[in-house]
Amino acid sequence: MRLSPWRLSLRVALACLALLFVQGQPQAQARNDIPTGTLGTVGSDTLAGLMLRWGEQLTHHYPGVRLQLQVSGSASAPPALTAGTTRLGPMSRPMTDEEREAFMARHGYPPLEVEVARDALAVVVHRHHPLDVLPLEALDAIFSRTRRCGAEHAIDRWEQLGLDFPTRRIELHGRNLASGSYGLFRQRALCDGQYRCRLNEHPGSAAVVAAVTESLDAIGYAGLNHLTPGVKALGLVDAEGALHTPDTESVQRGDYPLGRSLYLYLNLPPGEVLPAPERAFLDLVLSPQGQETVASLGFVALPEATLSRQRHDLGLAP
């Protein structure tokens, strides 16, 4: 049967509408997949500047996403993740066994751990201080009251190191208990010993550096990205006599005694995919742009093999 011209036109119009509807479905789906919402983070002071910069870059790409940052120290991240009051937990040290067990007792599975950058603690003195290198054993004798690394005597004054600083007592500066830097230094430099009671504790590495800048008698430890021209980073000599300096190459190789990895922890049940905001954030962090940001802020970028492995494990595009 031959269709009249107006019926034929009607059928063509309906067919075109149907085609447009079908073609529009993936576009609508894609719009629904655009990340939106607030990413709350609780954790490391060391990672605060890096998280803030990544958050700005993420919002530039996805205006509907905001990063909300609470800087309370690495020790604050595991309880917040366990309680569900944060979605991301930046930490300047790995979670302890106790922290992991508490999370698993609540959720029934372990937290997701992602290495995002590398860093190191530098031992710093005033820029005009005559000291350039320090044995690790002497570092323990200066900062620790237990001297588990093997020193026979405590070191209280600079002249005990052969320096011409008569009657001058060493001032000690470090981080507070909530900091991952506090725990790392205690583990690596003090052989899990105890700090001296006269340690001046600071809430951030910048405060440590500022205090050491103001006193020729001071010594402290701080993250690499917080160093300023007002301080000098000391080389460290190990038990075999090898000298280690806190530079990019030694941190990337893992040679520097006070080197460390920086982490993000997430609550992600096994078998589930990352929610869109977290996926977009980690995609940025583990991208060339994200790692360029790491280097620009004074941290050490991850090796390419580590980036590729983690992107694969997270289901991100190569």
PDB file of C-alpha atoms in Angstrom:
ATOM      1  CA  MET A   1       0.000   0.000   0.000  1.00  0.00           C
ATOM      2  CA  ARG A   2       1.353   3.368  -1.006  1.00  0.00           C
ATOM      3  CA  LEU A   3       1.606   5.934   1.820  1.00  0.00           C
ATOM      4  CA  SER A   4       0.368   9.438   1.324  1.00  0.00           C
ATOM      5  CA  PRO A   5       3.084  12.127   1.453  1.00  0.00           C
ATOM      6  CA  TRP A   6       1.961  13.421   4.848  1.00  0.00           C
ATOM      7  CA  ARG A   7       1.961   9.890   6.388  1.00  0.00           C
ATOM      8  CA  LEU A   8       5.434   9.277   4.971  1.00  0.00           C
ATOM      9  CA  SER A   9       6.665  12.550   6.447  1.00  0.00           C
ATOM     10  CA  LEU A  10       5.176  11.616   9.823  1.00  0.00           C
ATOM     11  CA  ARG A  11       6.962   8.244   9.870  1.00  0.00           C
ATOM     12  CA  VAL A  12      10.285   9.853   8.942  1.00  0.00           C
ATOM     13  CA  ALA A  13       9.855  12.433  11.703  1.00  0.00           C
ATOM     14  CA  LEU A  14       9.055   9.748  14.302  1.00  0.00           C
ATOM     15  CA  ALA A  15      12.068   7.691  13.200  1.00  0.00           C
ATOM     16  CA  CYS A  16      14.336  10.729  13.557  1.00  0.00           C
ATOM     17  CA  LEU A  17      12.989  11.435  17.047  1.00  0.00           C
ATOM     18  CA  ALA A  18      13.589   7.832  18.082  1.00  0.00           C
ATOM     19  CA  LEU A  19      17.143   7.994  16.762  1.00  0.00           C
ATOM     20  CA  LEU A  20      17.836  11.217  18.620  1.00  0.00           C
ATOM     21  CA  PHE A  21      16.443   9.672  21.828  1.00  0.00           C
ATOM     22  CA  VAL A  22      18.715   6.611  21.549  1.00  0.00           C
ATOM     23  CA  GLN A  23      21.756   8.703  20.703  1.00  0.00           C
ATOM     24  CA  GLY A  24      21.034  10.940  23.661  1.00  0.00           C
ATOM     25  CA  GLN A  25      21.179   8.124  26.200  1.00  0.00           C
ATOM     26  CA  PRO A  26      25.000   7.775  26.438  1.00  0.00           C
ATOM     27  CA  GLN A  27      25.337  11.560  26.663  1.00  0.00           C
ATOM     28  CA  ALA A  28      22.865  11.687  29.534  1.00  0.00           C
ATOM     29  CA  GLN A  29      24.664   8.801  31.185  1.00  0.00           C
ATOM     30  CA  ALA A  30      27.981  10.582  30.754  1.00  0.00           C
ATOM     31  CA  ARG A  31      26.534  13.695  32.362  1.00  0.00           C
ATOM     32  CA  ASN A  32      25.352  11.592  35.301  1.00  0.00           C
ATOM     33  CA  ASP A  33      28.897  10.223  35.699  1.00  0.00           C
ATOM     34  CA  ILE A  34      30.484  13.675  36.092  1.00  0.00           C
ATOM     35  CA  PRO A  35      31.846  13.812  39.684  1.00  0.00           C
ATOM     36  CA  THR A  36      30.047  16.118  42.084  1.00  0.00           C
ATOM     37  CA  GLY A  37      30.011  16.571  45.833  1.00  0.00           C
ATOM     38  CA  THR A  38      32.361  17.263  48.734  1.00  0.00           C
ATOM     39  CA  LEU A  39      35.377  15.097  49.493  1.00  0.00           C
ATOM     40  CA  GLY A  40      36.090  15.324  53.209  1.00  0.00           C
ATOM     41  CA  THR A  41      39.633  14.575  54.397  1.00  0.00           C
ATOM     42  CA  VAL A  42      41.070  14.274  57.906  1.00  0.00           C
ATOM     43  CA  GLY A  43      44.727  13.626  58.571  1.00  0.00           C
ATOM     44  CA  SER A  44      48.330  14.590  57.947  1.00  0.00           C
ATOM     45  CA  ASP A  45      49.762  18.078  58.337  1.00  0.00           C
ATOM     46  CA  THR A  46      52.670  17.056  56.096  1.00  0.00           C
ATOM     47  CA  LEU A  47      50.271  16.378  53.221  1.00  0.00           C
ATOM     48  CA  ALA A  48      48.102  19.456  53.785  1.00  0.00           C
ATOM     49  CA  GLY A  49      49.659  21.678  51.110  1.00  0.00           C
ATOM     50  CA  LEU A  50      49.725  18.865  48.581  1.00  0.00           C
ATOM     51  CA  MET A  51      46.108  17.907  49.247  1.00  0.00           C
ATOM     52  CA  LEU A  52      45.062  21.552  48.923  1.00  0.00           C
ATOM     53  CA  ARG A  53      46.799  21.917  45.546  1.00  0.00           C
ATOM     54  CA  TRP A  54      45.336  18.653  44.250  1.00  0.00           C
ATOM     55  CA  GLY A  55      41.918  19.819  45.441  1.00  0.00           C
ATOM     56  CA  GLU A  56      42.260  23.068  43.490  1.00  0.00           C
ATOM     57  CA  GLN A  57      43.258  21.164  40.360  1.00  0.00           C
ATOM     58  CA  LEU A  58      40.352  18.756  40.761  1.00  0.00           C
ATOM     59  CA  THR A  59      37.850  21.608  41.101  1.00  0.00           C
ATOM     60  CA  HIS A  60      39.341  23.208  37.987  1.00  0.00           C
ATOM     61  CA  HIS A  61      38.548  20.019  36.024  1.00  0.00           C
ATOM     62  CA  TYR A  62      35.259  19.289  37.829  1.00  0.00           C
ATOM     63  CA  PRO A  63      33.675  22.463  39.257  1.00  0.00           C
ATOM     64  CA  GLY A  64      31.068  20.380  41.082  1.00  0.00           C
ATOM     65  CA  VAL A  65      33.677  18.755  43.367  1.00  0.00           C
ATOM     66  CA  ARG A  66      35.135  20.399  46.482  1.00  0.00           C
ATOM     67  CA  LEU A  67      37.869  19.090  48.787  1.00  0.00           C
ATOM     68  CA  GLN A  68      37.284  19.852  52.476  1.00  0.00           C
ATOM     69  CA  LEU A  69      40.535  19.599  54.425  1.00  0.00           C
ATOM     70  CA  GLN A  70      40.927  19.046  58.169  1.00  0.00           C
ATOM     71  CA  VAL A  71      44.563  18.980  59.301  1.00  0.00           C
ATOM     72  CA  SER A  72      44.841  17.193  62.649  1.00  0.00           C
ATOM     73  CA  GLY A  73      47.880  14.950  62.147  1.00  0.00           C
ATOM     74  CA  SER A  74      48.226  11.450  60.724  1.00  0.00           C
ATOM     75  CA  ALA A  75      46.951   9.821  63.918  1.00  0.00           C
ATOM     76  CA  SER A  76      43.552  11.452  63.382  1.00  0.00           C
ATOM     77  CA  ALA A  77      42.947   9.744  60.013  1.00  0.00           C
ATOM     78  CA  PRO A  78      42.315   6.110  61.100  1.00  0.00           C
ATOM     79  CA  PRO A  79      39.672   6.913  63.768  1.00  0.00           C
ATOM     80  CA  ALA A  80      37.865   9.254  61.359  1.00  0.00           C
ATOM     81  CA  LEU A  81      37.853   6.623  58.606  1.00  0.00           C
ATOM     82  CA  THR A  82      36.706   3.964  61.054  1.00  0.00           C
ATOM     83  CA  ALA A  83      33.877   6.143  62.355  1.00  0.00           C
ATOM     84  CA  GLY A  84      32.866   7.169  58.832  1.00  0.00           C
ATOM     85  CA  THR A  85      33.339  10.887  59.467  1.00  0.00           C
ATOM     86  CA  THR A  86      35.784  11.258  56.557  1.00  0.00           C
ATOM     87  CA  ARG A  87      36.091   9.781  53.070  1.00  0.00           C
ATOM     88  CA  LEU A  88      39.850  10.221  52.651  1.00  0.00           C
ATOM     89  CA  GLY A  89      42.606   9.828  55.237  1.00  0.00           C
ATOM     90  CA  PRO A  90      45.990  11.323  54.233  1.00  0.00           C
ATOM     91  CA  MET A  91      48.851   9.927  56.334  1.00  0.00           C
ATOM     92  CA  SER A  92      52.604  10.507  56.392  1.00  0.00           C
ATOM     93  CA  ARG A  93      53.166   6.979  57.728  1.00  0.00           C
ATOM     94  CA  PRO A  94      51.553   3.568  57.250  1.00  0.00           C
ATOM     95  CA  MET A  95      48.643   2.604  59.479  1.00  0.00           C
ATOM     96  CA  THR A  96      49.670   0.604  62.517  1.00  0.00           C
ATOM     97  CA  ASP A  97      48.380  -2.918  63.106  1.00  0.00           C
ATOM     98  CA  GLU A  98      46.135  -1.610  65.876  1.00  0.00           C
ATOM     99  CA  GLU A  99      44.619   1.052  63.599  1.00  0.00           C
ATOM    100  CA  ARG A 100      43.955  -1.496  60.846  1.00  0.00           C
ATOM    101  CA  GLU A 101      42.396  -3.939  63.305  1.00  0.00           C
ATOM    102  CA  ALA A 102      40.073  -1.254  64.663  1.00  0.00           C
ATOM    103  CA  PHE A 103      38.939  -0.403  61.124  1.00  0.00           C
ATOM    104  CA  MET A 104      38.402  -4.074  60.228  1.00  0.00           C
ATOM    105  CA  ALA A 105      36.490  -4.731  63.449  1.00  0.00           C
ATOM    106  CA  ARG A 106      34.043  -1.993  62.437  1.00  0.00           C
ATOM    107  CA  HIS A 107      33.762  -2.674  58.704  1.00  0.00           C
ATOM    108  CA  GLY A 108      34.826  -6.283  58.168  1.00  0.00           C
ATOM    109  CA  TYR A 109      37.525  -5.497  55.571  1.00  0.00           C
ATOM    110  CA  PRO A 110      40.822  -3.540  55.528  1.00  0.00           C
ATOM    111  CA  PRO A 111      41.141   0.081  54.397  1.00  0.00           C
ATOM    112  CA  LEU A 112      42.382   0.749  50.872  1.00  0.00           C
ATOM    113  CA  GLU A 113      45.973   2.030  50.928  1.00  0.00           C
ATOM    114  CA  VAL A 114      47.330   4.172  48.069  1.00  0.00           C
ATOM    115  CA  GLU A 115      50.893   5.531  47.984  1.00  0.00           C
ATOM    116  CA  VAL A 116      50.721   9.076  46.587  1.00  0.00           C
ATOM    117  CA  ALA A 117      54.228  10.516  47.016  1.00  0.00           C
ATOM    118  CA  ARG A 118      57.550  10.077  48.789  1.00  0.00           C
ATOM    119  CA  ASP A 119      59.205  12.304  51.334  1.00  0.00           C
ATOM    120  CA  ALA A 120      61.942  12.347  53.946  1.00  0.00           C
ATOM    121  CA  LEU A 121      62.656  13.865  57.309  1.00  0.00           C
ATOM    122  CA  ALA A 122      65.704  16.096  57.260  1.00  0.00           C
ATOM    123  CA  VAL A 123      67.698  16.774  60.425  1.00  0.00           C
ATOM    124  CA  VAL A 124      68.262  20.528  60.464  1.00  0.00           C
ATOM    125  CA  VAL A 125      70.458  23.049  62.269  1.00  0.00           C
ATOM    126  CA  HIS A 126      70.884  26.806  61.903  1.00  0.00           C
ATOM    127  CA  ARG A 127      72.311  27.852  58.528  1.00  0.00           C
ATOM    128  CA  HIS A 128      75.514  29.169  60.194  1.00  0.00           C
ATOM    129  CA  HIS A 129      76.034  26.080  62.336  1.00  0.00           C
ATOM    130  CA  PRO A 130      79.467  24.447  61.775  1.00  0.00           C
ATOM    131  CA  LEU A 131      78.053  20.909  61.827  1.00  0.00           C
ATOM    132  CA  ASP A 132      77.549  19.244  58.428  1.00  0.00           C
ATOM    133  CA  VAL A 133      77.172  15.512  59.175  1.00  0.00           C
ATOM    134  CA  LEU A 134      76.019  13.483  62.164  1.00  0.00           C
ATOM    135  CA  PRO A 135      76.232   9.742  62.943  1.00  0.00           C
ATOM    136  CA  LEU A 136      72.826   8.130  63.468  1.00  0.00           C
ATOM    137  CA  GLU A 137      74.024   6.843  66.833  1.00  0.00           C
ATOM    138  CA  ALA A 138      74.808  10.423  67.926  1.00  0.00           C
ATOM    139  CA  LEU A 139      71.384  11.564  66.703  1.00  0.00           C
ATOM    140  CA  ASP A 140      69.800   9.052  69.072  1.00  0.00           C
ATOM    141  CA  ALA A 141      72.042  10.205  71.933  1.00  0.00           C
ATOM    142  CA  ILE A 142      70.889  13.796  71.334  1.00  0.00           C
ATOM    143  CA  PHE A 143      67.131  13.221  71.062  1.00  0.00           C
ATOM    144  CA  SER A 144      66.529  10.085  73.138  1.00  0.00           C
ATOM    145  CA  ARG A 145      66.693   9.320  76.832  1.00  0.00           C
ATOM    146  CA  THR A 146      66.905   5.568  76.224  1.00  0.00           C
ATOM    147  CA  ARG A 147      69.799   5.461  73.659  1.00  0.00           C
ATOM    148  CA  ARG A 148      68.649   2.175  72.109  1.00  0.00           C
ATOM    149  CA  CYS A 149      70.791   2.723  69.012  1.00  0.00           C
ATOM    150  CA  GLY A 150      73.973   1.996  70.994  1.00  0.00           C
ATOM    151  CA  ALA A 151      75.465   5.258  72.278  1.00  0.00           C
ATOM    152  CA  GLU A 152      77.113   4.951  75.688  1.00  0.00           C
ATOM    153  CA  HIS A 153      76.433   8.482  76.853  1.00  0.00           C
ATOM    154  CA  ALA A 154      73.828  11.155  76.280  1.00  0.00           C
ATOM    155  CA  ILE A 155      74.843  14.175  74.223  1.00  0.00           C
ATOM    156  CA  ASP A 156      73.639  17.388  75.871  1.00  0.00           C
ATOM    157  CA  ARG A 157      76.092  20.007  74.613  1.00  0.00           C
ATOM    158  CA  TRP A 158      77.638  20.786  71.260  1.00  0.00           C
ATOM    159  CA  GLU A 159      81.212  20.516  72.584  1.00  0.00           C
ATOM    160  CA  GLN A 160      80.600  16.775  73.101  1.00  0.00           C
ATOM    161  CA  LEU A 161      80.643  16.537  69.300  1.00  0.00           C
ATOM    162  CA  GLY A 162      84.008  18.304  69.111  1.00  0.00           C
ATOM    163  CA  LEU A 163      82.529  21.698  68.295  1.00  0.00           C
ATOM    164  CA  ASP A 164      83.741  24.959  69.763  1.00  0.00           C
ATOM    165  CA  PHE A 165      80.457  25.737  71.528  1.00  0.00           C
ATOM    166  CA  PRO A 166      81.537  26.025  75.195  1.00  0.00           C
ATOM    167  CA  THR A 167      78.784  25.649  77.804  1.00  0.00           C
ATOM    168  CA  ARG A 168      76.055  25.745  75.124  1.00  0.00           C
ATOM    169  CA  ARG A 169      73.229  23.299  75.595  1.00  0.00           C
ATOM    170  CA  ILE A 170      71.528  21.725  72.594  1.00  0.00           C
ATOM    171  CA  GLU A 171      67.916  22.808  72.013  1.00  0.00           C
ATOM    172  CA  LEU A 172      65.663  20.008  70.739  1.00  0.00           C
ATOM    173  CA  HIS A 173      62.754  20.627  68.372  1.00  0.00           C
ATOM    174  CA  GLY A 174      60.370  18.069  66.859  1.00  0.00           C
ATOM    175  CA  ARG A 175      56.761  17.235  66.129  1.00  0.00           C
ATOM    176  CA  ASN A 176      53.902  16.372  68.480  1.00  0.00           C
ATOM    177  CA  LEU A 177      52.443  12.952  69.235  1.00  0.00           C
ATOM    178  CA  ALA A 178      49.651  13.196  66.638  1.00  0.00           C
ATOM    179  CA  SER A 179      52.163  13.580  63.824  1.00  0.00           C
ATOM    180  CA  GLY A 180      53.357  10.749  61.599  1.00  0.00           C
ATOM    181  CA  SER A 181      56.768  12.463  61.557  1.00  0.00           C
ATOM    182  CA  TYR A 182      56.982  12.076  65.341  1.00  0.00           C
ATOM    183  CA  GLY A 183      56.450   8.324  65.055  1.00  0.00           C
ATOM    184  CA  LEU A 184      58.766   7.830  62.070  1.00  0.00           C
ATOM    185  CA  PHE A 185      61.639   9.703  63.705  1.00  0.00           C
ATOM    186  CA  ARG A 186      61.148   7.755  66.920  1.00  0.00           C
ATOM    187  CA  GLN A 187      61.222   4.458  65.022  1.00  0.00           C
ATOM    188  CA  ARG A 188      64.113   5.155  62.647  1.00  0.00           C
ATOM    189  CA  ALA A 189      66.363   7.603  64.519  1.00  0.00           C
ATOM    190  CA  LEU A 190      65.720   6.500  68.121  1.00  0.00           C
ATOM    191  CA  CYS A 191      65.458   2.742  67.454  1.00  0.00           C
ATOM    192  CA  ASP A 192      61.946   2.828  68.961  1.00  0.00           C
ATOM    193  CA  GLY A 193      63.277   4.530  72.064  1.00  0.00           C
ATOM    194  CA  GLN A 194      61.775   7.393  74.041  1.00  0.00           C
ATOM    195  CA  TYR A 195      62.186  11.098  73.386  1.00  0.00           C
ATOM    196  CA  ARG A 196      63.757  13.347  75.963  1.00  0.00           C
ATOM    197  CA  CYS A 197      61.264  15.220  78.098  1.00  0.00           C
ATOM    198  CA  ARG A 198      62.796  18.568  77.072  1.00  0.00           C
ATOM    199  CA  LEU A 199      61.897  18.100  73.413  1.00  0.00           C
ATOM    200  CA  ASN A 200      60.008  21.171  72.173  1.00  0.00           C
ATOM    201  CA  GLU A 201      57.009  19.735  70.326  1.00  0.00           C
ATOM    202  CA  HIS A 202      55.462  21.641  67.408  1.00  0.00           C
ATOM    203  CA  PRO A 203      52.209  21.077  65.490  1.00  0.00           C
ATOM    204  CA  GLY A 204      53.882  21.336  62.070  1.00  0.00           C
ATOM    205  CA  SER A 205      57.236  21.058  60.297  1.00  0.00           C
ATOM    206  CA  ALA A 206      57.144  24.760  59.404  1.00  0.00           C
ATOM    207  CA  ALA A 207      57.129  25.619  63.111  1.00  0.00           C
ATOM    208  CA  VAL A 208      60.128  23.332  63.717  1.00  0.00           C
ATOM    209  CA  VAL A 209      62.076  25.020  60.913  1.00  0.00           C
ATOM    210  CA  ALA A 210      61.152  28.475  62.221  1.00  0.00           C
ATOM    211  CA  ALA A 211      62.383  27.598  65.725  1.00  0.00           C
ATOM    212  CA  VAL A 212      65.705  26.225  64.436  1.00  0.00           C
ATOM    213  CA  THR A 213      66.174  29.296  62.218  1.00  0.00           C
ATOM    214  CA  GLU A 214      66.072  31.503  65.316  1.00  0.00           C
ATOM    215  CA  SER A 215      68.706  29.679  67.410  1.00  0.00           C
ATOM    216  CA  LEU A 216      72.276  28.600  66.707  1.00  0.00           C
ATOM    217  CA  ASP A 217      71.938  26.032  69.521  1.00  0.00           C
ATOM    218  CA  ALA A 218      68.902  24.289  68.011  1.00  0.00           C
ATOM    219  CA  ILE A 219      68.487  21.023  66.143  1.00  0.00           C
ATOM    220  CA  GLY A 220      65.263  19.552  64.815  1.00  0.00           C
ATOM    221  CA  TYR A 221      63.659  17.390  62.157  1.00  0.00           C
ATOM    222  CA  ALA A 222      61.205  18.416  59.451  1.00  0.00           C
ATOM    223  CA  GLY A 223      59.797  17.281  56.123  1.00  0.00           C
ATOM    224  CA  LEU A 224      61.878  18.092  53.050  1.00  0.00           C
ATOM    225  CA  ASN A 225      59.258  20.376  51.569  1.00  0.00           C
ATOM    226  CA  HIS A 226      59.379  22.686  54.601  1.00  0.00           C
ATOM    227  CA  LEU A 227      63.110  23.508  54.471  1.00  0.00           C
ATOM    228  CA  THR A 228      64.087  27.147  54.043  1.00  0.00           C
ATOM    229  CA  PRO A 229      67.385  29.004  53.510  1.00  0.00           C
ATOM    230  CA  GLY A 230      67.427  29.653  57.265  1.00  0.00           C
ATOM    231  CA  VAL A 231      68.370  26.045  58.062  1.00  0.00           C
ATOM    232  CA  LYS A 232      70.919  23.469  56.911  1.00  0.00           C
ATOM    233  CA  ALA A 233      70.081  19.781  56.393  1.00  0.00           C
ATOM    234  CA  LEU A 234      72.683  17.438  57.876  1.00  0.00           C
ATOM    235  CA  GLY A 235      74.071  14.345  56.195  1.00  0.00           C
ATOM    236  CA  LEU A 236      73.582  11.166  58.235  1.00  0.00           C
ATOM    237  CA  VAL A 237      76.261   8.490  58.687  1.00  0.00           C
ATOM    238  CA  ASP A 238      75.083   4.918  59.225  1.00  0.00           C
ATOM    239  CA  ALA A 239      76.743   2.149  61.253  1.00  0.00           C
ATOM    240  CA  GLU A 240      78.821   1.081  58.217  1.00  0.00           C
ATOM    241  CA  GLY A 241      80.181   4.590  57.752  1.00  0.00           C
ATOM    242  CA  ALA A 242      78.142   5.396  54.641  1.00  0.00           C
ATOM    243  CA  LEU A 243      76.991   9.007  54.256  1.00  0.00           C
ATOM    244  CA  HIS A 244      73.342   9.631  53.300  1.00  0.00           C
ATOM    245  CA  THR A 245      71.970  13.003  52.239  1.00  0.00           C
ATOM    246  CA  PRO A 246      68.259  13.867  51.981  1.00  0.00           C
ATOM    247  CA  ASP A 247      68.086  14.410  48.223  1.00  0.00           C
ATOM    248  CA  THR A 248      65.568  13.330  45.578  1.00  0.00           C
ATOM    249  CA  GLU A 249      67.665  10.462  44.223  1.00  0.00           C
ATOM    250  CA  SER A 250      68.350   8.811  47.603  1.00  0.00           C
ATOM    251  CA  VAL A 251      64.704   9.150  48.671  1.00  0.00           C
ATOM    252  CA  GLN A 252      63.455   7.662  45.388  1.00  0.00           C
ATOM    253  CA  ARG A 253      65.914   4.759  45.681  1.00  0.00           C
ATOM    254  CA  GLY A 254      65.018   4.184  49.324  1.00  0.00           C
ATOM    255  CA  ASP A 255      68.622   4.702  50.539  1.00  0.00           C
ATOM    256  CA  TYR A 256      68.025   7.605  52.905  1.00  0.00           C
ATOM    257  CA  PRO A 257      67.476   6.332  56.483  1.00  0.00           C
ATOM    258  CA  LEU A 258      64.628   8.780  57.228  1.00  0.00           C
ATOM    259  CA  GLY A 259      62.840   8.424  53.884  1.00  0.00           C
ATOM    260  CA  ARG A 260      59.151   7.567  53.839  1.00  0.00           C
ATOM    261  CA  SER A 261      56.083   7.057  51.692  1.00  0.00           C
ATOM    262  CA  LEU A 262      53.012   9.279  51.935  1.00  0.00           C
ATOM    263  CA  TYR A 263      49.576   7.638  51.736  1.00  0.00           C
ATOM    264  CA  LEU A 264      45.896   8.123  51.190  1.00  0.00           C
ATOM    265  CA  TYR A 265      43.578   5.663  52.927  1.00  0.00           C
ATOM    266  CA  LEU A 266      39.996   5.073  51.803  1.00  0.00           C
ATOM    267  CA  ASN A 267      37.011   3.064  52.950  1.00  0.00           C
ATOM    268  CA  LEU A 268      36.197   0.895  49.913  1.00  0.00           C
ATOM    269  CA  PRO A 269      34.437  -2.472  50.334  1.00  0.00           C
ATOM    270  CA  PRO A 270      36.037  -5.319  48.338  1.00  0.00           C
ATOM    271  CA  GLY A 271      34.615  -5.702  44.837  1.00  0.00           C
ATOM    272  CA  GLU A 272      33.093  -2.227  44.742  1.00  0.00           C
ATOM    273  CA  VAL A 273      34.249   0.493  42.342  1.00  0.00           C
ATOM    274  CA  LEU A 274      35.445   3.860  43.544  1.00  0.00           C
ATOM    275  CA  PRO A 275      32.715   6.514  43.773  1.00  0.00           C
ATOM    276  CA  ALA A 276      33.066   9.149  41.040  1.00  0.00           C
ATOM    277  CA  PRO A 277      34.635  11.937  43.201  1.00  0.00           C
ATOM    278  CA  GLU A 278      37.241   9.616  44.764  1.00  0.00           C
ATOM    279  CA  ARG A 279      37.962   8.069  41.375  1.00  0.00           C
ATOM    280  CA  ALA A 280      38.508  11.492  39.802  1.00  0.00           C
ATOM    281  CA  PHE A 281      40.741  12.555  42.695  1.00  0.00           C
ATOM    282  CA  LEU A 282      42.971   9.458  42.563  1.00  0.00           C
ATOM    283  CA  ASP A 283      43.088   9.647  38.780  1.00  0.00           C
ATOM    284  CA  LEU A 284      44.533  13.141  39.168  1.00  0.00           C
ATOM    285  CA  VAL A 285      46.916  12.249  42.007  1.00  0.00           C
ATOM    286  CA  LEU A 286      48.415   9.301  40.087  1.00  0.00           C
ATOM    287  CA  SER A 287      48.653  11.217  36.799  1.00  0.00           C
ATOM    288  CA  PRO A 288      51.685  13.059  35.344  1.00  0.00           C
ATOM    289  CA  GLN A 289      50.060  16.360  36.359  1.00  0.00           C
ATOM    290  CA  GLY A 290      49.481  15.152  39.910  1.00  0.00           C
ATOM    291  CA  GLN A 291      53.071  13.933  40.260  1.00  0.00           C
ATOM    292  CA  GLU A 292      54.433  17.164  38.801  1.00  0.00           C
ATOM    293  CA  THR A 293      52.610  18.878  41.656  1.00  0.00           C
ATOM    294  CA  VAL A 294      54.340  16.502  44.089  1.00  0.00           C
ATOM    295  CA  ALA A 295      57.759  17.582  42.817  1.00  0.00           C
ATOM    296  CA  SER A 296      56.858  21.272  42.632  1.00  0.00           C
ATOM    297  CA  LEU A 297      55.961  21.317  46.341  1.00  0.00           C
ATOM    298  CA  GLY A 298      59.291  19.784  47.396  1.00  0.00           C
ATOM    299  CA  PHE A 299      58.248  16.130  47.712  1.00  0.00           C
ATOM    300  CA  VAL A 300      59.531  13.218  45.606  1.00  0.00           C
ATOM    301  CA  ALA A 301      57.376  11.847  42.774  1.00  0.00           C
ATOM    302  CA  LEU A 302      56.586   8.130  42.621  1.00  0.00           C
ATOM    303  CA  PRO A 303      58.480   5.855  40.202  1.00  0.00           C
ATOM    304  CA  GLU A 304      56.627   5.121  36.979  1.00  0.00           C
ATOM    305  CA  ALA A 305      56.332   1.412  37.819  1.00  0.00           C
ATOM    306  CA  THR A 306      54.588   2.238  41.119  1.00  0.00           C
ATOM    307  CA  LEU A 307      52.179   4.615  39.380  1.00  0.00           C
ATOM    308  CA  SER A 308      51.312   2.058  36.688  1.00  0.00           C
ATOM    309  CA  ARG A 309      50.733  -0.742  39.192  1.00  0.00           C
ATOM    310  CA  GLN A 310      48.451   1.340  41.379  1.00  0.00           C
ATOM    311  CA  ARG A 311      46.460   2.709  38.446  1.00  0.00           C
ATOM    312  CA  HIS A 312      45.913  -0.869  37.273  1.00  0.00           C
ATOM    313  CA  ASP A 313      44.863  -2.023  40.751  1.00  0.00           C
ATOM    314  CA  LEU A 314      42.398   0.858  41.048  1.00  0.00           C
ATOM    315  CA  GLY A 315      40.903   0.252  37.596  1.00  0.00           C
ATOM    316  CA  LEU A 316      42.153   3.577  36.242  1.00  0.00           C
ATOM    317  CA  ALA A 317      43.130   4.024  32.602  1.00  0.00           C
ATOM    318  CA  PRO A 318      46.870   3.593  31.906  1.00  0.00           C
TER     319      PRO A 318
END
